[in-house]
CSV table of C-alpha atoms and ligand atoms in Angstrom, one decimal:
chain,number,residue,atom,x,y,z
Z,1,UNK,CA,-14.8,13.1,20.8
Z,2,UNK,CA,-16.7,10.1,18.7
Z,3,UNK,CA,-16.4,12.5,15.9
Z,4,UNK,CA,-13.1,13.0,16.3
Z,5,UNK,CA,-12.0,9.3,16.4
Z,6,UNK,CA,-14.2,8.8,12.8
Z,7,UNK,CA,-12.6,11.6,11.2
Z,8,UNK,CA,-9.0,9.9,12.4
Z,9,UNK,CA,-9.9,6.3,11.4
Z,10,UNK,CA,-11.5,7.6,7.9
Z,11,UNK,CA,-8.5,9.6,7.4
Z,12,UNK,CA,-6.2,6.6,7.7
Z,13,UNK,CA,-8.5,4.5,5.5
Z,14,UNK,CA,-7.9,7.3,2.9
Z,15,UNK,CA,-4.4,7.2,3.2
Z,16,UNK,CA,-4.3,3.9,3.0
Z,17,UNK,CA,-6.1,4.3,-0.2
Z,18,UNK,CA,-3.9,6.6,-2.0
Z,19,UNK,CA,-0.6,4.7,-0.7
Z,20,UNK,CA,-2.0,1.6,-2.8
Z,21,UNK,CA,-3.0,3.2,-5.8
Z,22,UNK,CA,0.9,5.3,-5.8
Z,23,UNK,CA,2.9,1.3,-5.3
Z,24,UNK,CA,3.2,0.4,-9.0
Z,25,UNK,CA,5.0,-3.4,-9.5
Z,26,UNK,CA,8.1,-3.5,-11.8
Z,27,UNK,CA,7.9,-6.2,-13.7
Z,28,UNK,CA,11.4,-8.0,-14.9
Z,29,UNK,CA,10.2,-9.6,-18.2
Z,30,UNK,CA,11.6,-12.8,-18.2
Z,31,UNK,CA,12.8,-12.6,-14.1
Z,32,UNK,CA,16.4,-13.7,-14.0
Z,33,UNK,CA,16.6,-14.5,-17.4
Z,34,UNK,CA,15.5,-11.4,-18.7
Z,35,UNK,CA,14.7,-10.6,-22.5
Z,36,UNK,CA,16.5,-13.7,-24.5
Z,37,UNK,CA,16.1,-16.5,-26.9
Z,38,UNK,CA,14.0,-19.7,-25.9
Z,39,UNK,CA,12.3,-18.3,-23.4
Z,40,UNK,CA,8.2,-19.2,-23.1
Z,41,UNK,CA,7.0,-15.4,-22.2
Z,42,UNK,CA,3.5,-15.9,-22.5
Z,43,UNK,CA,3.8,-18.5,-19.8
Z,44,UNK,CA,5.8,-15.9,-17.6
Z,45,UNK,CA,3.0,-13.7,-18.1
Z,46,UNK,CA,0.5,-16.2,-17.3
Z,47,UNK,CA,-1.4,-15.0,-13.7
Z,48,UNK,CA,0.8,-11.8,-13.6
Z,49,UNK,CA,-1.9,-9.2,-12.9
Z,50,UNK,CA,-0.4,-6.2,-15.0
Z,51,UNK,CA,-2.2,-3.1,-13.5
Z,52,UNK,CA,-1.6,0.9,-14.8
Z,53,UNK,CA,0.8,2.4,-13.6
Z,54,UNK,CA,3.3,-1.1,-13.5
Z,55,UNK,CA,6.5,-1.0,-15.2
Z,56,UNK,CA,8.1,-3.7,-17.9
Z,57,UNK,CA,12.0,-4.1,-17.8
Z,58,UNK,CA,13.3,-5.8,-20.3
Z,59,UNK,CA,17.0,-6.9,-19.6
Z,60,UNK,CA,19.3,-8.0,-21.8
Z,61,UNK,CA,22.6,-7.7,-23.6
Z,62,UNK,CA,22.7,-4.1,-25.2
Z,63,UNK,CA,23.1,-5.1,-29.1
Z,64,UNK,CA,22.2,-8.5,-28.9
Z,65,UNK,CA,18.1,-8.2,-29.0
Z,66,UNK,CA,15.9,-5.0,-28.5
Z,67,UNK,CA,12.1,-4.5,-27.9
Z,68,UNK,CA,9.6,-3.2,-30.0
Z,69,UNK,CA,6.1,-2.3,-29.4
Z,70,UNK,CA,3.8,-3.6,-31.8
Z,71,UNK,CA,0.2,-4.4,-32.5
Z,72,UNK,CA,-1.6,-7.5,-32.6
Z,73,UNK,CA,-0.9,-7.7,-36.7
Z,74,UNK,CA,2.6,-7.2,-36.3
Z,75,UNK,CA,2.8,-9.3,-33.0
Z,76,UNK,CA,1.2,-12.5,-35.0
Z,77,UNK,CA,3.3,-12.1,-37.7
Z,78,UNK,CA,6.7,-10.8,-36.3
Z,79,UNK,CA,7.1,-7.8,-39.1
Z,80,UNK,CA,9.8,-6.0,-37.6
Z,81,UNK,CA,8.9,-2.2,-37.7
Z,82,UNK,CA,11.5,0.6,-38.9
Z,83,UNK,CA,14.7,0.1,-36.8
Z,84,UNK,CA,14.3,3.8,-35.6
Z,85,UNK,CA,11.4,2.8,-33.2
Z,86,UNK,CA,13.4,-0.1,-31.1
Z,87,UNK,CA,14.5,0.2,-27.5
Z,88,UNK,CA,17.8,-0.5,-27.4
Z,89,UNK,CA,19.3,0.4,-24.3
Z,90,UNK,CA,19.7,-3.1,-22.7
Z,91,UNK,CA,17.5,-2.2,-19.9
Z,92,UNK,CA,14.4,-0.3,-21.7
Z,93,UNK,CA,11.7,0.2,-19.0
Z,94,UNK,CA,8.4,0.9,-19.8
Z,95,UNK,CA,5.4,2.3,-18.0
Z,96,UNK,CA,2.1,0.8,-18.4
Z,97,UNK,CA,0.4,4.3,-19.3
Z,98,UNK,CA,-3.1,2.8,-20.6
Z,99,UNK,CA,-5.3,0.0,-20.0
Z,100,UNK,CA,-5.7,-2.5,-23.3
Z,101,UNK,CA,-3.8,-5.4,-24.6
Z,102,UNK,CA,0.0,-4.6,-25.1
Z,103,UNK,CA,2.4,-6.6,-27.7
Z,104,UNK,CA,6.3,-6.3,-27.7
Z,105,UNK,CA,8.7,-8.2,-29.8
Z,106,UNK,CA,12.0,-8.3,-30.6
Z,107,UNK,CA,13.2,-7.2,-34.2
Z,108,UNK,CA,16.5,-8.6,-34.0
Z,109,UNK,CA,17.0,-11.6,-36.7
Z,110,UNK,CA,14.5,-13.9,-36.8
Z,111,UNK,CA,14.2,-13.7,-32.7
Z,112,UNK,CA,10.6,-13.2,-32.8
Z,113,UNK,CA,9.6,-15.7,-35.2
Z,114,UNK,CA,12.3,-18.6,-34.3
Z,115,UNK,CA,13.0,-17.3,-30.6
Z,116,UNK,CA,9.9,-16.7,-28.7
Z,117,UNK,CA,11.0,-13.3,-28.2
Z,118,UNK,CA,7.5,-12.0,-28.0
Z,119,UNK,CA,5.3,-10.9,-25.5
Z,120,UNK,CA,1.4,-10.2,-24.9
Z,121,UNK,CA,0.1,-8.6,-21.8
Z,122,UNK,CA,-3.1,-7.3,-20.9
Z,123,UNK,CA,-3.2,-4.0,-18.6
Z,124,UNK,CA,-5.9,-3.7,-16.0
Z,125,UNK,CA,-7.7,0.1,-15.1
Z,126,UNK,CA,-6.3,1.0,-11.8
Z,127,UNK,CA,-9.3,0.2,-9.4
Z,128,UNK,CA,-9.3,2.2,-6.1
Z,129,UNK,CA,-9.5,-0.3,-3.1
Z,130,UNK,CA,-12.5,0.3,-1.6
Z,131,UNK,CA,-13.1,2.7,0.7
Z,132,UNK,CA,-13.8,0.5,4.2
Z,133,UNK,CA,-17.2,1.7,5.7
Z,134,UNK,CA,-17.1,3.5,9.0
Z,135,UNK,CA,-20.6,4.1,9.4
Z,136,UNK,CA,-21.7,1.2,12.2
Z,137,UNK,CA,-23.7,-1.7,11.5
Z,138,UNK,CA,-27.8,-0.3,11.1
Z,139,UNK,CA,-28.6,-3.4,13.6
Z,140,UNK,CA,-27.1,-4.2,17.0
Z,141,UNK,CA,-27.4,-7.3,19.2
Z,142,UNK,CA,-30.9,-7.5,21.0
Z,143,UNK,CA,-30.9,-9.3,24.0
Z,144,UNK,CA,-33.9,-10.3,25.7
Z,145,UNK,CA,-33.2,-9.2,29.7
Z,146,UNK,CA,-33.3,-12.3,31.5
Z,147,UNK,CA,-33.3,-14.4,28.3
Z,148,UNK,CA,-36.2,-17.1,28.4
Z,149,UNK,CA,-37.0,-16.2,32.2
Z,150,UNK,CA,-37.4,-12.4,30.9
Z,151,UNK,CA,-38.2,-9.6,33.0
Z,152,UNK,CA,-40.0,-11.1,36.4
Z,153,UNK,CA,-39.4,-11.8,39.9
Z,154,UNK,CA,-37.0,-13.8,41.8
Z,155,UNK,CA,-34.2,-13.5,39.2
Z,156,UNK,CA,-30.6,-11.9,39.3
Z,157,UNK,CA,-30.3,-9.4,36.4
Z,158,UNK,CA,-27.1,-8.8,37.5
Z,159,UNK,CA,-25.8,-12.1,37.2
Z,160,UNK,CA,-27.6,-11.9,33.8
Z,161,UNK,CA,-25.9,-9.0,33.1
Z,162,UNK,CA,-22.2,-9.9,33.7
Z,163,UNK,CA,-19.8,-10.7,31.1
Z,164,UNK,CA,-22.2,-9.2,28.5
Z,165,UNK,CA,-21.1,-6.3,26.2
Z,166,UNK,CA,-23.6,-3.9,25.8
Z,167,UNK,CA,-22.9,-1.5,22.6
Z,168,UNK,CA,-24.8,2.0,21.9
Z,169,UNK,CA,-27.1,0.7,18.9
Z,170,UNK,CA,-27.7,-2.6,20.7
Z,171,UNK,CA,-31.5,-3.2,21.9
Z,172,UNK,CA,-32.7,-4.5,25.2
Z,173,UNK,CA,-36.6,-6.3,25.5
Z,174,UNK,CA,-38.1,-6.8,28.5
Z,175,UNK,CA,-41.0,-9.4,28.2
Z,176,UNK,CA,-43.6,-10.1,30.7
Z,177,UNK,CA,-46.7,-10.4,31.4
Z,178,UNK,CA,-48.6,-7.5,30.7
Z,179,UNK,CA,-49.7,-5.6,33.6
Z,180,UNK,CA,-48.0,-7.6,35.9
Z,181,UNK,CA,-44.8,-5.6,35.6
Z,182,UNK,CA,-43.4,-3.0,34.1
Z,183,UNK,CA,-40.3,-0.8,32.9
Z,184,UNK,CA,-38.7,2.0,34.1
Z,185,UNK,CA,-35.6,3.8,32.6
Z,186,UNK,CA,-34.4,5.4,36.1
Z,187,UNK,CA,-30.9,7.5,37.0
Z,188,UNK,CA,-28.5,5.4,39.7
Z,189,UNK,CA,-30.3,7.4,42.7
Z,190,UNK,CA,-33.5,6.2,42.2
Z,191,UNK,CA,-32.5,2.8,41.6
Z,192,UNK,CA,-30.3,2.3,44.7
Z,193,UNK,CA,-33.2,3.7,47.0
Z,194,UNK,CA,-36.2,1.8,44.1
Z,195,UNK,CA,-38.0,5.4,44.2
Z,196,UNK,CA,-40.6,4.6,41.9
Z,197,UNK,CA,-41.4,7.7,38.9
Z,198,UNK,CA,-44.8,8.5,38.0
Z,199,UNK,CA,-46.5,6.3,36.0
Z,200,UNK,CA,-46.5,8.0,32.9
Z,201,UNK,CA,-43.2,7.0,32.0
Z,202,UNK,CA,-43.7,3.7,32.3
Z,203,UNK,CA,-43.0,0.9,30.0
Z,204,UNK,CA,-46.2,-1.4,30.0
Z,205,UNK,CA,-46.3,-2.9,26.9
Z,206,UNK,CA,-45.1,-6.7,28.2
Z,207,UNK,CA,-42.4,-6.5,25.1
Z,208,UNK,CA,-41.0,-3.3,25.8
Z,209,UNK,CA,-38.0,-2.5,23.1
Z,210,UNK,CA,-35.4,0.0,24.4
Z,211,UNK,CA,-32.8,1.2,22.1
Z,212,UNK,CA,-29.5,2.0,23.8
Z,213,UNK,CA,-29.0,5.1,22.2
Z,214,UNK,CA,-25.8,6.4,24.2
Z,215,UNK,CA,-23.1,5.3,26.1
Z,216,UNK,CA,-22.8,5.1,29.7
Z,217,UNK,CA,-24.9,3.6,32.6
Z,218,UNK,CA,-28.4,2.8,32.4
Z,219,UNK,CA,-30.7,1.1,35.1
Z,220,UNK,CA,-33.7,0.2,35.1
Z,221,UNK,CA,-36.8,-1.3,37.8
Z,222,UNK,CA,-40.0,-2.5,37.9
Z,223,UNK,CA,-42.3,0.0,39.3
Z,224,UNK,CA,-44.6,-2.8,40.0
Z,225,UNK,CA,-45.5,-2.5,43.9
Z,226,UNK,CA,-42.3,-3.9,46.0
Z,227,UNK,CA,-40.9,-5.4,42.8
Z,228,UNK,CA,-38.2,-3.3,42.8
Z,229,UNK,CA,-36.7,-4.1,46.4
Z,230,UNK,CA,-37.4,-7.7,45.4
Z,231,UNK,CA,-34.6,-7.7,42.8
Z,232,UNK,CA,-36.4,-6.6,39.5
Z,233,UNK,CA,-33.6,-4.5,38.8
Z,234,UNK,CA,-31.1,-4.3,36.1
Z,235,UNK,CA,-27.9,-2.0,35.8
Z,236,UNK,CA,-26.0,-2.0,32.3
Z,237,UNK,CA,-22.8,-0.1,31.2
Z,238,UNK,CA,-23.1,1.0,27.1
Z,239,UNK,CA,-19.9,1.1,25.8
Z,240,UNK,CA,-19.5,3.3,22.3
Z,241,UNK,CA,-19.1,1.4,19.1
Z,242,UNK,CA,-15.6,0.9,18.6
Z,243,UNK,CA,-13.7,0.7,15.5
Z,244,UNK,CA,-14.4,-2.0,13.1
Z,245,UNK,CA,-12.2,-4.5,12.3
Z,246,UNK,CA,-10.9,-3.0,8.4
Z,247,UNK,CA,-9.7,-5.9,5.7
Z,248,UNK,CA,-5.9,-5.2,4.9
Z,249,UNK,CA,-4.8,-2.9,2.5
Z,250,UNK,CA,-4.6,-4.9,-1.0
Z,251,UNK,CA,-0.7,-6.2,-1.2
Z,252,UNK,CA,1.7,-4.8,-3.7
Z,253,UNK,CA,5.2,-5.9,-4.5
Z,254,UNK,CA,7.4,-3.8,-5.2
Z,255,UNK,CA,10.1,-5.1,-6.7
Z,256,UNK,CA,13.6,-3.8,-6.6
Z,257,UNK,CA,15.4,-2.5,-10.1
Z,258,UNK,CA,18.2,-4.7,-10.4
Z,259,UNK,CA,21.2,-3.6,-12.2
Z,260,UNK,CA,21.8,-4.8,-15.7
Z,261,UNK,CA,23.6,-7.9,-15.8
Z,262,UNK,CA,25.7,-8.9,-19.1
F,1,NAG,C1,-0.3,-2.4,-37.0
F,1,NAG,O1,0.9,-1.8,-37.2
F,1,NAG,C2,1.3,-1.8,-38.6
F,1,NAG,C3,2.8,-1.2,-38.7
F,1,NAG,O2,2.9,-0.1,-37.9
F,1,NAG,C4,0.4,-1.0,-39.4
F,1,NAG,O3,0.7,-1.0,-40.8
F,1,NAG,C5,-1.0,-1.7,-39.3
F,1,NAG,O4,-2.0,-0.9,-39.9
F,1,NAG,C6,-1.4,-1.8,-37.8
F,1,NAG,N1,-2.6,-2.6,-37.7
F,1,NAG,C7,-3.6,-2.3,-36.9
F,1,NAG,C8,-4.8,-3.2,-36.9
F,1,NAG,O5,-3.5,-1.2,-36.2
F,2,NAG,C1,-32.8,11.0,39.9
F,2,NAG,O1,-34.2,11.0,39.5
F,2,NAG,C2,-35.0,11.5,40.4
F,2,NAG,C3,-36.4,11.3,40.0
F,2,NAG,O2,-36.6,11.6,38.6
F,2,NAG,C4,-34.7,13.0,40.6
F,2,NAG,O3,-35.5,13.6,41.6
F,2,NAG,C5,-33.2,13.1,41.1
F,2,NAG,O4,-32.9,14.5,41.2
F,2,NAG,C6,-32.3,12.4,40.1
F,2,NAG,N1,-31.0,12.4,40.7
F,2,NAG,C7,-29.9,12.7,39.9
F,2,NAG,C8,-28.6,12.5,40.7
F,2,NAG,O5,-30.0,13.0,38.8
């Protein structure tokens, strides 16, 4: 059953995975205005995080510029490459195939060197979100049964116990003093009617450190002469370690291809 509910919750976390690294951004160079003169495109780019996978669009008036894809060199000094290598269409979208620093221009007139109409990106890896953990926390809560009274006479464990949420992995120390009391880990019969077990399985250390290893009810007495019947008594409910708490899935846009517009 607890195996069942990992395999569930893992299975979502790796689904969760794969849907983020699938949502690629479109990127409309330029937004509204698209691919034109006077434009500052290096500021547009500016805190754009352009990832593998992302797509450019450049938008603009079919004829009127086009886009080339150029190195560094050709970027600085806006050397238009043969005419047979430009995008033309007027809505040229391209897919960020590689990580690595990325130049277009465009080789229309003096539109790169006079115009602006030049662009430098930088394409990050794809990084896999991590994977959340679902393997619980290696330490649970510890509480100390009765707190700063800890385990003696004349004190409701009960009350103690109420409104505490007791988890398997969590830790419960009873602390006395040594052979004035002791522990016992008894089933609900033996508890109700404080039937003592033999004294082997006693707890006697006056710090005794019981993991709670599984869920469910758990009681324990002090097999200490009448202690028992005199209210050393505690009855606890483990509950199973639930889910934890899982960040959000990083957040892509997803922007919607818009038409060309002329
Ligand atoms: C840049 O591209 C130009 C034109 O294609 C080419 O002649 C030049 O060698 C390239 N420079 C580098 C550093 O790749
Ligand atoms: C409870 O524990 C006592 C003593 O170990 C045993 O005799 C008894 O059968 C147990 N009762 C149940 C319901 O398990």
């Amino acid at each position: 059953m607890a195996t069942n509910k990992w395999s569930i919750i893992f299975l979502i976390a790796i689904v969760a995975a794969l849907a983020t690294s699938v949502s690629a951004k479109v990127f409309i160079v330029g937004d509204h205005k698209g691919w034109t003169l006077n434009f500052d495109y290096q500021a547009w780019a500016n805190g754009k995080k352009f990832v593998v996978g992302d797509k450019l669009v450049f938008q603009y008036a079919a004829g009127k510029h086009n886009v080339f894809r150029v190195n560094g060199t050709v970027f600085q000094q806006c050397m238009i490459p043969p005419a047979i290598e430009a995008l033309t269409s007027g809505y040229d979208v391209i897919t960020l195939a590689t990580p690595g620093r990325k130049w277009y221009i465009c080789g229309v007139g003096k539109h790169c060197e006079l115009g602006g109409m030049k662009l430098f990106i930088n394409v990050l890896p794809q990084s896999m979100p991590p994977v959340p953990s679902v393997s619980p926390p290696p330490s649970g809560k510890v509480f100390v049964v009765g707190d700063d009274k800890g385990w003696t006479l004349n004190f409701d464990y009960q009350a103690w116990a109420t409104g505490k949420e007791f988890v398997v992995g969590d830790r419960l120390a009873f602390r006395y003093p040594m052979g004035k009391h002791n522990v016992f880990g008894v089933n609900g019969t033996s508890f109700q009617q404080c039937t003592i077990p033999s004294s082997n399985e006693a707890r006697t250390s006056g710090y005794d450190v019981i993991t709670l290893a599984t869920p469910g009810r758990k009681w324990y007495i002090c097999g200490v002469g009448k202690h028992c019947e005199m209210g050393m008594k505690l009855f606890i409910n483990v509950v199973p370690q639930s889910a934890y708490a899982y960040p959000p899935p990083p957040y892509h846009r997803t922007r919607k291809l818009a038409p060309p517009k002329f």
